[in-house]
Coordinates of C-alpha atoms in Angstrom, one line a residue:
Chain A
M12 CA 37.4 0.8 35.0
K13 CA 38.9 4.0 37.1
S14 CA 38.8 5.9 33.8
A15 CA 35.1 5.2 33.2
R16 CA 34.4 6.6 36.6
L17 CA 36.1 9.7 36.2
P18 CA 33.8 11.4 33.6
S19 CA 30.7 10.5 35.8
V20 CA 32.2 12.3 38.7
G21 CA 33.0 15.4 36.4
A22 CA 29.5 15.1 34.9
A23 CA 27.8 14.9 38.4
L24 CA 29.8 18.0 39.5
I25 CA 28.8 19.8 36.3
L26 CA 25.1 18.9 36.9
A27 CA 25.4 19.8 40.6
V28 CA 26.9 23.4 39.5
V29 CA 23.9 23.6 36.9
L30 CA 21.0 22.4 39.1
A31 CA 22.3 25.0 41.9
W32 CA 22.3 27.6 39.3
T33 CA 18.9 27.2 38.2
L34 CA 17.1 26.0 41.2
F35 CA 18.5 28.3 43.5
P36 CA 15.9 31.3 42.5
I37 CA 13.2 28.8 43.0
L38 CA 14.6 27.8 46.3
W39 CA 15.0 31.5 47.4
Q40 CA 11.4 32.4 46.1
T41 CA 9.8 29.3 47.9
I42 CA 11.7 30.5 51.3
T43 CA 10.5 34.1 50.8
S44 CA 7.3 33.1 50.3
V45 CA 6.8 31.6 53.5
K46 CA 8.8 34.0 55.7
P47 CA 6.8 36.6 57.9
D48 CA 7.2 40.3 56.6
T49 CA 9.5 41.0 59.5
D50 CA 12.0 38.4 58.6
L51 CA 12.0 39.0 54.8
V52 CA 14.6 42.0 55.0
Q53 CA 16.9 40.2 57.5
L54 CA 19.7 37.9 57.0
P55 CA 20.2 35.7 59.0
P56 CA 17.8 33.8 59.3
L57 CA 18.3 32.3 56.0
L58 CA 15.4 29.6 56.6
P59 CA 12.0 31.0 58.1
L60 CA 11.9 30.7 61.7
H61 CA 8.1 30.5 61.7
P62 CA 6.9 29.7 58.5
T63 CA 3.6 31.1 57.4
L64 CA 1.2 31.0 54.7
V65 CA -0.2 34.4 55.1
H66 CA 1.3 35.8 51.9
Y67 CA -0.8 32.9 50.0
E68 CA -3.8 34.0 51.9
A69 CA -3.1 37.8 51.1
L70 CA -2.8 36.8 47.2
F71 CA -6.3 35.6 47.1
Q72 CA -7.9 37.8 49.5
Q73 CA -6.5 41.1 49.2
H74 CA -5.9 40.7 45.1
P75 CA -8.3 39.4 42.3
F76 CA -5.5 36.8 42.2
S77 CA -8.2 34.0 41.5
R78 CA -9.6 36.2 38.5
V79 CA -6.0 36.6 37.1
L80 CA -5.4 32.9 37.4
L81 CA -8.5 32.3 35.6
N82 CA -7.6 34.8 32.8
S83 CA -4.1 33.1 32.2
F84 CA -5.6 29.6 32.3
M85 CA -8.5 30.0 29.7
V86 CA -6.0 32.1 27.5
A87 CA -3.4 29.5 27.6
V88 CA -6.0 26.7 27.1
L89 CA -7.5 28.5 24.2
T90 CA -4.2 29.5 22.6
T91 CA -3.2 25.7 22.9
L92 CA -6.2 24.5 21.2
A93 CA -6.2 27.4 18.6
A94 CA -2.6 26.5 17.8
L95 CA -3.0 22.9 17.7
T96 CA -6.0 23.1 15.5
L97 CA -4.4 25.2 13.1
G98 CA -1.0 23.6 13.5
M99 CA -2.1 20.4 12.5
L100 CA -4.3 21.5 9.5
A101 CA -1.0 23.1 8.2
A102 CA 1.4 20.5 9.0
F103 CA -0.7 17.7 7.4
P104 CA -0.3 19.2 3.8
L105 CA 3.2 20.3 4.5
A106 CA 4.1 16.7 5.8
R107 CA 2.1 14.6 3.3
L108 CA 0.7 16.3 0.6
P109 CA 2.3 17.0 -3.1
I110 CA 2.7 20.8 -2.8
R111 CA 5.0 22.9 -4.5
G112 CA 7.6 25.1 -2.2
K113 CA 7.0 23.2 0.8
T114 CA 10.4 23.9 1.9
L115 CA 9.9 27.6 1.3
V116 CA 6.6 27.6 3.1
L117 CA 8.4 26.1 6.3
G118 CA 11.4 28.5 6.0
L119 CA 9.0 31.4 6.1
V120 CA 7.3 29.9 9.1
L121 CA 10.4 29.6 10.7
G122 CA 11.0 33.0 9.5
C123 CA 7.9 34.7 11.3
S124 CA 9.1 33.1 14.7
M125 CA 12.2 35.1 14.4
F126 CA 10.6 38.6 14.7
P127 CA 11.4 39.8 18.4
A128 CA 7.9 40.4 20.1
I129 CA 8.8 44.0 20.7
V130 CA 8.9 44.4 16.8
T131 CA 5.3 43.3 16.5
V132 CA 3.7 44.4 19.6
G133 CA 2.8 48.2 18.3
P134 CA 1.3 47.1 15.1
L135 CA -0.7 44.5 17.0
F136 CA -1.7 47.0 19.5
I137 CA -3.1 49.2 16.5
I138 CA -5.1 46.2 15.0
I139 CA -6.4 45.1 18.4
R140 CA -7.4 48.4 19.3
A141 CA -9.2 49.0 15.9
L142 CA -11.1 45.8 16.5
G143 CA -12.1 46.9 19.9
L144 CA -10.5 43.8 21.4
R145 CA -8.5 45.5 24.1
D146 CA -8.4 44.2 27.5
T147 CA -10.2 41.0 26.4
W148 CA -9.3 37.4 26.2
W149 CA -9.5 37.5 22.3
A150 CA -6.6 40.2 22.3
L151 CA -4.2 37.6 23.9
L152 CA -5.5 34.7 22.1
I153 CA -5.0 36.2 18.7
S154 CA -1.6 37.7 19.7
H155 CA -0.4 34.3 21.5
T156 CA -1.8 32.1 19.0
T157 CA 0.2 33.9 16.1
F158 CA 3.3 33.8 18.2
A159 CA 2.9 30.0 19.3
L160 CA 2.0 29.0 16.0
P161 CA 5.3 28.8 14.0
L162 CA 6.9 26.4 16.6
T163 CA 3.8 24.2 16.6
I164 CA 3.9 23.9 12.9
W165 CA 7.6 22.9 13.0
V166 CA 6.7 20.4 15.7
L167 CA 3.8 18.8 14.2
T168 CA 5.0 18.7 10.6
N169 CA 8.3 16.9 11.8
F170 CA 6.0 14.5 13.9
L171 CA 3.8 13.7 10.9
R172 CA 6.8 13.1 8.6
E173 CA 8.2 10.7 11.1
L174 CA 5.1 8.4 10.9
P175 CA 5.5 6.1 8.3
E176 CA 4.5 7.3 4.9
D177 CA 2.8 3.7 4.2
L178 CA 0.2 4.3 6.5
Y179 CA -1.2 7.2 4.6
R180 CA -0.6 5.5 1.5
A181 CA -2.5 2.3 2.8
A182 CA -5.5 4.5 4.1
R183 CA -5.5 6.1 0.8
V184 CA -5.7 2.7 -1.1
D185 CA -8.3 1.4 1.5
G186 CA -10.5 3.9 0.1
C187 CA -9.9 7.2 2.3
S188 CA -9.9 10.6 1.0
P189 CA -7.0 12.6 2.1
W190 CA -9.2 14.1 4.5
Q191 CA -10.2 10.7 6.1
A192 CA -6.9 9.5 6.1
F193 CA -6.1 12.3 8.0
T194 CA -8.6 12.2 10.5
R195 CA -8.8 8.5 10.8
I196 CA -5.2 7.5 10.8
L197 CA -2.8 10.1 11.2
L198 CA -4.7 11.9 13.8
P199 CA -5.0 9.2 16.3
L200 CA -1.6 8.5 15.8
S201 CA -0.4 11.9 16.3
R202 CA -1.2 12.1 20.2
P203 CA 2.4 12.2 21.2
G204 CA 3.3 14.9 18.9
L205 CA 0.3 16.9 19.6
T206 CA 1.0 16.6 23.6
A207 CA 4.5 17.9 22.7
A208 CA 3.3 20.8 20.8
G209 CA 0.4 21.5 23.1
V210 CA 2.5 21.7 26.3
L211 CA 5.0 24.1 24.3
A212 CA 2.5 26.3 23.4
F213 CA 0.7 26.2 26.5
L214 CA 3.8 27.1 28.5
F215 CA 4.6 30.1 26.1
S216 CA 1.2 31.4 26.6
W217 CA 1.5 31.0 30.4
T218 CA 4.5 32.8 30.8
E219 CA 3.8 35.5 28.0
F220 CA 4.4 38.9 29.3
L221 CA 5.1 41.6 26.7
Y222 CA 1.7 41.2 24.8
A223 CA -0.3 40.3 27.9
F224 CA 1.2 43.7 29.6
T225 CA 0.5 45.7 26.2
F226 CA -3.1 44.6 25.6
T227 CA -4.8 44.3 28.8
A228 CA -5.8 47.1 31.0
T229 CA -7.7 45.7 34.0
E230 CA -8.4 42.5 35.8
A231 CA -10.9 41.4 33.3
S232 CA -8.1 40.0 31.0
R233 CA -4.9 40.7 33.0
T234 CA -2.8 37.5 33.3
V235 CA -0.5 36.1 36.0
P236 CA 3.0 37.3 34.7
V237 CA 1.4 41.1 34.5
A238 CA -0.6 40.8 37.7
I239 CA 2.6 40.1 39.6
V240 CA 4.7 42.7 38.2
L241 CA 1.4 45.1 39.2
F242 CA 1.4 43.9 42.7
P243 CA 4.0 46.5 44.3
G244 CA 1.7 48.8 45.9
L245 CA 2.2 52.7 46.5
H246 CA 4.6 52.7 49.4
E247 CA 6.4 49.3 49.3
I248 CA 7.4 46.3 47.4
R249 CA 5.2 43.3 48.8
W250 CA 8.2 40.7 48.4
G251 CA 6.2 38.0 50.1
E252 CA 3.2 38.2 48.1
I253 CA 5.4 38.4 44.7
A254 CA 7.4 35.3 45.9
A255 CA 4.0 33.4 46.6
A256 CA 2.4 34.2 43.5
S257 CA 5.4 33.2 41.3
I258 CA 5.4 29.9 43.2
V259 CA 1.8 29.4 42.5
V260 CA 2.3 30.1 38.6
T261 CA 5.2 28.0 38.5
L262 CA 3.2 24.8 40.0
P263 CA 1.6 24.3 36.7
V264 CA 4.4 24.4 34.6
L265 CA 6.3 22.0 36.8
V266 CA 3.4 19.4 36.8
L267 CA 3.1 20.0 33.1
V268 CA 6.9 19.3 32.4
L269 CA 6.9 16.5 35.0
L270 CA 4.1 14.5 33.1
F271 CA 5.0 15.4 29.6
H272 CA 8.8 15.9 29.6
R273 CA 9.2 12.7 27.5
Y274 CA 7.0 14.2 24.8
I275 CA 8.4 17.2 24.9
V276 CA 12.0 16.1 24.5
S277 CA 10.7 13.9 21.5
G278 CA 8.8 16.8 19.9
L279 CA 11.6 19.2 20.0
T280 CA 13.9 16.3 18.3
A281 CA 11.2 15.2 16.1
G282 CA 10.2 12.0 17.5
A283 CA 11.1 8.6 18.1
V284 CA 8.0 7.0 16.7
K285 CA 7.7 3.5 15.6
G286 CA 4.8 2.7 13.5
Chain B
M221 CA -12.3 -9.0 -13.7
P222 CA -10.4 -6.8 -16.1
D223 CA -6.7 -6.6 -17.5
V224 CA -4.5 -4.2 -16.5
R225 CA -2.9 -2.2 -19.5
F226 CA -0.2 0.3 -19.6
E227 CA 0.0 2.5 -22.6
K228 CA 3.5 4.4 -23.2
V229 CA 3.6 5.1 -19.4
E230 CA 6.4 7.6 -18.1
K231 CA 7.2 8.5 -15.0
R232 CA 9.9 11.3 -14.0
F233 CA 10.7 13.1 -10.9
G234 CA 12.3 16.3 -12.1
S235 CA 14.7 15.4 -15.1
R236 CA 15.1 12.0 -13.5
V237 CA 13.4 9.1 -15.8
I238 CA 12.0 6.3 -13.3
L239 CA 9.8 4.5 -15.7
Q240 CA 10.1 5.0 -19.5
D241 CA 7.9 4.0 -22.4
F242 CA 6.3 1.2 -20.4
T243 CA 3.8 -0.7 -22.2
L244 CA 2.4 -3.7 -20.8
T245 CA -0.8 -5.8 -20.5
V246 CA -1.6 -7.8 -17.4
R247 CA -4.4 -10.2 -18.0
D248 CA -7.4 -11.0 -16.6
G249 CA -6.7 -13.1 -13.4
E250 CA -3.1 -13.5 -14.0
F251 CA -0.2 -13.5 -11.3
F252 CA 2.0 -11.2 -12.8
T253 CA 5.5 -10.2 -11.3
L254 CA 7.7 -7.3 -12.1
V255 CA 11.0 -8.2 -10.9
G256 CA 14.5 -6.3 -11.0
P257 CA 17.1 -4.8 -9.1
S258 CA 16.3 -2.0 -6.2
G259 CA 15.9 1.1 -8.2
C260 CA 14.6 -0.2 -11.4
G261 CA 11.0 1.4 -11.1
K262 CA 9.3 -1.7 -10.1
S263 CA 7.6 -0.3 -7.0
T264 CA 6.8 2.7 -8.9
V265 CA 4.6 0.9 -11.2
L266 CA 2.6 -0.2 -8.3
N267 CA 2.1 3.4 -7.1
L268 CA 0.9 4.6 -10.6
V269 CA -1.6 1.7 -10.7
A270 CA -2.9 2.4 -7.0
G271 CA -2.9 6.1 -8.0
L272 CA -0.5 6.9 -5.0
E273 CA 1.8 8.8 -7.5
P274 CA 0.7 10.5 -11.0
V275 CA 1.9 9.4 -14.1
S276 CA 4.0 11.8 -16.0
S277 CA 2.6 10.8 -19.8
G278 CA 0.8 7.5 -20.9
D279 CA -2.4 5.9 -19.7
I280 CA -3.4 2.9 -17.4
Y281 CA -6.7 1.1 -18.1
F282 CA -8.7 -1.5 -16.2
G283 CA -10.4 -3.2 -19.2
E284 CA -11.9 -0.5 -21.1
R285 CA -11.8 1.8 -18.2
R286 CA -9.1 4.7 -18.2
I287 CA -8.1 5.1 -14.6
T288 CA -5.0 7.2 -15.2
S289 CA -6.4 10.4 -13.1
L290 CA -8.7 8.6 -10.8
S291 CA -8.2 8.9 -7.1
P292 CA -6.9 5.9 -5.4
K293 CA -10.5 5.4 -3.8
D294 CA -12.3 5.0 -7.1
R295 CA -9.9 2.7 -8.6
D296 CA -10.8 -0.5 -6.5
V297 CA -7.3 -1.6 -6.1
A298 CA -5.9 -3.0 -2.8
M299 CA -2.3 -3.3 -1.9
V300 CA 0.0 -5.0 0.2
F301 CA 3.0 -2.9 1.4
Q302 CA 6.3 -4.3 2.2
S303 CA 6.2 -2.5 5.7
Y304 CA 2.5 -4.0 6.0
A305 CA 1.3 -0.7 7.1
L306 CA -1.0 -1.8 9.6
Y307 CA -3.0 0.7 11.7
P308 CA -0.9 0.4 14.8
H309 CA -3.8 2.2 16.9
K310 CA -6.3 -0.3 15.7
T311 CA -7.0 -4.1 16.6
V312 CA -6.6 -6.9 13.9
Y313 CA -10.1 -7.0 13.7
E314 CA -10.7 -3.2 13.1
N315 CA -7.7 -3.3 10.5
L316 CA -9.7 -6.0 8.6
A317 CA -12.9 -4.0 8.7
F318 CA -11.4 -0.6 7.7
P319 CA -11.6 -1.0 4.1
L320 CA -15.1 -1.8 4.4
Q321 CA -15.9 0.9 6.8
V322 CA -14.6 3.6 4.7
R323 CA -16.6 2.4 1.9
K324 CA -19.6 2.6 4.1
H325 CA -20.6 -1.0 3.7
P326 CA -23.5 -2.1 6.2
A327 CA -22.2 -3.4 9.5
S328 CA -24.0 -7.0 8.9
L329 CA -21.5 -7.4 5.7
I330 CA -18.5 -6.3 7.9
E331 CA -19.6 -8.6 10.7
R332 CA -19.6 -11.5 8.2
E333 CA -16.8 -10.7 6.3
V334 CA -14.0 -10.2 8.7
P335 CA -14.3 -13.6 10.8
R336 CA -14.6 -15.2 7.1
V337 CA -11.2 -13.6 5.9
A338 CA -9.7 -14.2 9.4
G339 CA -10.7 -17.7 9.0
L340 CA -9.1 -17.9 5.5
L341 CA -5.7 -16.9 6.7
G342 CA -5.8 -18.6 10.0
L343 CA -6.1 -15.2 12.1
D344 CA -9.0 -16.2 14.1
G345 CA -7.5 -16.1 17.3
L346 CA -5.7 -12.7 16.8
L347 CA -8.6 -10.2 16.2
A348 CA -8.4 -8.6 19.3
K349 CA -4.9 -7.9 19.4
K350 CA -3.1 -4.9 18.1
P351 CA -0.5 -5.1 15.5
Q352 CA 2.5 -4.9 17.8
E353 CA 1.5 -7.7 19.7
I354 CA 1.6 -10.5 17.0
S355 CA 4.5 -11.8 15.0
G356 CA 5.9 -10.8 11.8
G357 CA 4.3 -13.4 9.5
E358 CA 0.9 -12.7 11.4
R359 CA 1.3 -9.1 10.5
Q360 CA 2.0 -10.1 6.9
R361 CA -1.1 -12.2 6.9
V362 CA -3.3 -9.4 8.2
A363 CA -1.8 -7.2 5.6
V364 CA -3.2 -9.6 3.1
G365 CA -6.3 -10.0 4.7
R366 CA -7.0 -6.4 4.8
A367 CA -6.3 -6.2 1.0
L368 CA -8.3 -9.0 -0.2
I369 CA -11.5 -8.4 2.1
R370 CA -13.3 -6.3 -0.1
E371 CA -12.5 -8.4 -3.4
P372 CA -10.7 -5.7 -5.3
Q373 CA -10.4 -5.6 -9.1
V374 CA -6.6 -5.8 -8.8
F375 CA -4.5 -7.0 -6.2
L376 CA -1.1 -5.1 -5.6
M377 CA 1.6 -6.6 -3.6
D378 CA 4.9 -4.6 -2.9
E379 CA 7.8 -7.0 -1.7
P380 CA 5.6 -8.4 0.5
L381 CA 7.8 -11.2 1.7
S382 CA 10.9 -9.4 2.0
N383 CA 10.4 -8.7 6.0
L384 CA 10.1 -12.6 6.8
D385 CA 13.0 -14.6 7.6
A386 CA 13.9 -17.3 5.0
H387 CA 11.9 -20.4 6.4
L388 CA 8.7 -18.3 6.9
R389 CA 9.0 -16.7 3.3
V390 CA 8.9 -19.9 1.6
Q391 CA 5.9 -20.9 3.4
T392 CA 4.2 -17.8 2.9
R393 CA 5.1 -17.6 -0.7
S394 CA 3.1 -20.8 -1.5
E395 CA 0.2 -19.6 0.5
I396 CA 0.0 -16.6 -1.6
K397 CA 0.2 -18.9 -4.4
R398 CA -2.6 -21.2 -3.4
L399 CA -4.7 -17.9 -2.4
H400 CA -4.2 -16.7 -6.1
A401 CA -5.2 -19.9 -7.5
R402 CA -8.2 -19.8 -5.3
L403 CA -9.4 -16.2 -5.7
K404 CA -8.2 -15.7 -9.6
T405 CA -7.8 -11.8 -8.7
T406 CA -5.5 -10.0 -11.2
T407 CA -2.2 -9.7 -9.4
L408 CA 0.7 -7.5 -10.0
Y409 CA 3.4 -8.5 -7.8
V410 CA 7.1 -6.8 -7.2
T411 CA 10.0 -8.4 -6.1
H412 CA 13.5 -7.9 -6.2
D413 CA 14.1 -11.8 -5.6
Q414 CA 14.0 -13.7 -9.1
E415 CA 13.5 -16.7 -7.3
E416 CA 10.5 -15.5 -5.9
A417 CA 9.3 -14.3 -9.3
L418 CA 9.9 -17.3 -11.0
S419 CA 8.2 -19.7 -8.3
L420 CA 5.1 -17.4 -8.2
S421 CA 4.2 -16.0 -11.3
D422 CA 2.2 -17.0 -14.5
R423 CA 4.4 -14.3 -16.4
V424 CA 7.2 -12.0 -15.2
A425 CA 8.4 -8.6 -16.4
V426 CA 12.3 -7.9 -16.0
L427 CA 12.9 -4.2 -15.5
N428 CA 16.3 -2.4 -15.5
R429 CA 16.6 1.4 -15.0
G430 CA 12.9 1.7 -15.6
V431 CA 13.0 -0.3 -19.2
V432 CA 11.4 -3.5 -19.7
Q433 CA 13.9 -5.9 -20.6
Q434 CA 11.8 -9.0 -21.2
V435 CA 8.3 -10.3 -20.5
G436 CA 7.1 -13.8 -20.6
G437 CA 6.7 -17.0 -18.6
P438 CA 9.1 -18.0 -15.8
M439 CA 10.6 -20.7 -18.0
D440 CA 11.1 -18.5 -21.0
V441 CA 12.9 -15.9 -19.2
Y442 CA 14.9 -18.6 -17.7
R443 CA 15.4 -20.6 -20.9
R444 CA 15.7 -18.0 -23.3
P445 CA 16.8 -14.5 -21.7
G446 CA 16.3 -11.6 -24.2
N447 CA 19.4 -9.9 -23.2
T448 CA 22.6 -10.3 -21.1
F449 CA 21.0 -8.3 -18.2
V450 CA 18.2 -10.9 -17.8
A451 CA 20.7 -13.6 -18.5
R452 CA 22.6 -12.3 -15.3
F453 CA 19.8 -11.3 -13.4
V454 CA 17.6 -14.4 -13.5
G455 CA 19.2 -17.4 -12.2
S456 CA 21.0 -18.5 -9.3
P457 CA 24.1 -18.9 -9.5
Q458 CA 24.5 -16.4 -11.9
M459 CA 24.9 -17.3 -15.7
N460 CA 28.5 -17.4 -16.8
L461 CA 29.3 -14.7 -19.7
L462 CA 32.3 -15.3 -21.8
S463 CA 33.6 -13.4 -24.6
G464 CA 33.8 -15.3 -27.7
R465 CA 33.5 -15.0 -31.8
L466 CA 31.3 -15.8 -34.1
L467 CA 33.5 -17.0 -37.4
P468 CA 31.6 -16.6 -40.7
G469 CA 30.7 -19.6 -42.8
S470 CA 27.5 -21.3 -44.0
S471 CA 26.8 -22.4 -40.6
P472 CA 28.6 -20.2 -38.2
L473 CA 31.3 -21.4 -36.0
L474 CA 31.4 -20.2 -32.3
E475 CA 35.0 -19.7 -30.9
V476 CA 35.2 -19.5 -27.0
G477 CA 38.5 -19.8 -25.5
S478 CA 40.1 -22.8 -27.1
L479 CA 36.9 -24.2 -28.0
R480 CA 35.1 -24.2 -31.4
I481 CA 31.1 -24.8 -31.5
L482 CA 29.1 -25.6 -34.3
L483 CA 26.0 -23.7 -34.4
E484 CA 22.5 -23.9 -36.1
P485 CA 19.6 -21.4 -36.2
D486 CA 17.4 -21.2 -33.3
P487 CA 14.4 -23.1 -34.3
A488 CA 12.4 -21.1 -32.1
V489 CA 12.9 -17.7 -34.1
P490 CA 10.9 -17.8 -37.3
A491 CA 13.1 -15.8 -39.6
P492 CA 16.4 -17.8 -40.1
P493 CA 19.3 -15.7 -39.2
E494 CA 22.1 -14.2 -41.3
S495 CA 25.2 -15.6 -41.0
P496 CA 28.0 -12.9 -40.2
K497 CA 30.1 -11.9 -42.9
A498 CA 33.0 -11.0 -40.7
P499 CA 33.9 -12.4 -37.3
Q500 CA 31.4 -11.0 -34.8
S501 CA 32.0 -10.6 -31.0
V502 CA 29.9 -12.2 -28.8
L503 CA 29.0 -13.0 -25.3
V504 CA 28.6 -16.8 -24.6
G505 CA 26.2 -17.6 -21.4
I506 CA 26.6 -20.9 -19.7
R507 CA 24.6 -21.6 -16.5
P508 CA 26.5 -23.4 -14.0
E509 CA 24.1 -26.4 -13.9
D510 CA 24.8 -26.6 -17.8
I511 CA 28.7 -27.3 -17.3
T512 CA 29.6 -29.9 -15.0
V513 CA 32.7 -31.0 -13.3
A514 CA 33.4 -34.8 -14.2
K515 CA 34.1 -37.2 -11.7
S516 CA 37.3 -38.5 -13.4
S517 CA 39.2 -35.8 -15.5
G518 CA 39.6 -38.6 -18.1
S519 CA 39.1 -38.1 -21.6
S520 CA 37.1 -34.7 -21.5
P521 CA 38.2 -32.3 -24.2
L522 CA 37.8 -29.6 -21.7
T523 CA 39.7 -29.0 -18.8
A524 CA 39.9 -26.0 -16.1
S525 CA 41.8 -25.6 -12.9
L526 CA 39.8 -25.6 -9.9
L527 CA 39.7 -22.6 -7.7
D528 CA 37.3 -23.4 -4.9
T529 CA 34.1 -25.6 -4.2
E530 CA 30.9 -24.5 -2.1
P531 CA 28.7 -27.3 -1.2
A532 CA 25.1 -26.6 -1.8
G533 CA 23.3 -29.5 -0.4
S534 CA 21.8 -31.6 -3.6
C535 CA 25.1 -30.5 -5.6
S536 CA 28.3 -28.2 -5.2
W537 CA 29.2 -25.2 -7.0
A538 CA 32.7 -25.1 -8.2
T539 CA 34.6 -22.0 -9.2
L540 CA 37.3 -22.6 -11.8
R541 CA 39.6 -21.1 -14.1
W542 CA 39.1 -21.8 -17.7
D543 CA 41.6 -20.1 -20.1
S544 CA 41.6 -16.6 -18.7
A545 CA 38.2 -16.7 -17.6
E546 CA 36.5 -17.4 -14.1
I547 CA 33.6 -19.4 -14.1
R548 CA 31.1 -21.5 -12.0
A549 CA 30.1 -25.0 -12.8
E550 CA 28.0 -27.8 -11.1
A551 CA 29.8 -30.5 -9.4
P552 CA 28.5 -33.6 -7.5
A553 CA 27.5 -33.3 -4.0
D554 CA 30.3 -35.3 -2.7
F555 CA 32.8 -33.6 -5.1
S556 CA 35.9 -32.8 -3.1
A557 CA 39.3 -31.8 -4.6
S558 CA 42.1 -29.6 -4.0
P559 CA 42.6 -26.2 -5.2
N560 CA 44.7 -25.7 -8.7
Q561 CA 43.8 -29.4 -9.3
S562 CA 42.8 -29.9 -13.1
V563 CA 39.3 -31.3 -13.5
G564 CA 37.7 -32.3 -16.8
L565 CA 34.3 -30.4 -17.7
T566 CA 30.9 -31.6 -19.7
L567 CA 29.3 -28.9 -21.4
E568 CA 25.5 -29.0 -22.5
V569 CA 26.4 -27.5 -25.8
R570 CA 22.7 -27.0 -26.9
R571 CA 22.1 -24.9 -23.8
L572 CA 24.8 -22.1 -24.8
H573 CA 23.2 -18.5 -25.0
L574 CA 24.5 -16.3 -27.2
F575 CA 24.4 -12.5 -27.0
D576 CA 25.9 -9.6 -29.5
A577 CA 28.7 -8.2 -27.5
E578 CA 27.8 -4.6 -28.1
S579 CA 24.1 -4.6 -27.8
G580 CA 23.8 -7.4 -25.4
L581 CA 20.8 -8.8 -27.4
R582 CA 20.2 -12.4 -27.7
L583 CA 21.2 -13.6 -31.0
P584 CA 19.1 -16.4 -32.7
W585 CA 21.6 -19.2 -32.8
Q586 CA 22.0 -22.2 -30.9
G587 CA 25.0 -24.8 -30.2
V588 CA 24.9 -28.4 -31.9
S589 CA 28.2 -29.9 -31.0
L590 CA 31.9 -29.2 -30.2
S591 CA 33.8 -29.1 -33.3
T592 CA 37.2 -30.5 -33.2

């Protein structure tokens, strides 16, 4: 029994180190966001003596932060919907229909996601400017969807493959066309896969910086990550407000992950689904 | 209801041949079983009939209608899958109603048919439940119900009993048989279990490696296996196959071990066979129930030494060393003897099966008596 306890102590230690390492920045930002300006550049005190919400107020009163939040939210939601719709339409044939060269197609899809964003940002910028879409939600929706789609297709294809093949076959024999078998049987059973892929797409869009920075110009379409970077004023860096903003954008991520972490893990490892 | 005809159907995956020169007619209203070891191509036949996989060449007909390239929904067949494939997000009621809904039958018909089929299969109390809330046997019945609700032209069953435990399997087997007797729907049934095939079917086809070995009634296949594969596959315990020789003569003599057996032409074969001109190597098939261990070794001309006995309830199966071969024989239920003991055997000479040693094909001779 003694030998069984040793690894668990070791595991706990490693876990503690990893947690400290990953959570410290968030803790630091949280502390910073509630410290008055005067305490910000001093240490000690480590913990705020007079916690204040003044930075959060400033965020929404002195900056168009509500608009920026709305932009981020809408772009992420629309990207998620677009990626799921297109991804599902690609994943179903790749998973179930007799198509030659499926493996090649999936390989190419994966290949697309290997391009560093910085390689595609220039050409995309030219295209978006030519289409007159600069500084619109469309610019971000299109670019985010193209980038989120490969992962979505992979997650959904693997998920659909894990659904028992006999369900699809039974639906066909019962009188469904391939499309009906998809919409009436496979789609309702795909909620876990759609959730996993959807959360991943949402998080990608929500935190994406490079495209958002390049394709937006004003608060009409600027998203939160870009807005935070552009906070620094003319004469000073407003650490308190930056910290408050980063906490505000982290909250939805936290909620999503806590709600759906089971699906995210099973989606990435391509799913424990029982038929 | 039509018959189902296969004409020179072939199925390949790449260079792998799954089904070869498959020509067969399943008669109208018949319960027809495809039986064979796993990987013999029997499930592929069902997929081809259902239209879930395309044939590589050849044609399939329902009556006069060529259905080879029709989509599954236009074939009017129904299928019970080994996994049952019930829709997990639908209740039992919705599962049963689904084939009717997809085919756009009026709601009034659905509301009448679902309870009728549920009653037929004893599912009345389960209609509001989801598949994962009911037992394996109940799921199996829902799968059968979903298949027969729209009264298809052809009923396909892919090992529908193999996920049930032994007791339930035998019970469900007779339910399926009675259901077929009542509905008379042409049924194509697939199983790897030869006992199931014999007990259910009007006719069976034994398949091996994509080739039909023999087609016939259950007793034909059992009593007159066409080759050594069928001889080994059908019947439990397995038929003994021993090497022997056919010796030339006006009516040939079979030599197996130290025994000599007089033969005569098989009366069931129209053309009288030619006697061999030179000794011919053969395999002699003896079913374990056709060679019995005598209670006393007494005066039997046939003795063997006992290796082992397995009680099987109504009788025992003895494993014996006879000359250099190991054979199985039937022994009385209360038989007990110590290993290596010498026992006397009685052989049903008329129930011998003879096969050519090279081709494995049945030879048209039958045993008459032991020659001394």
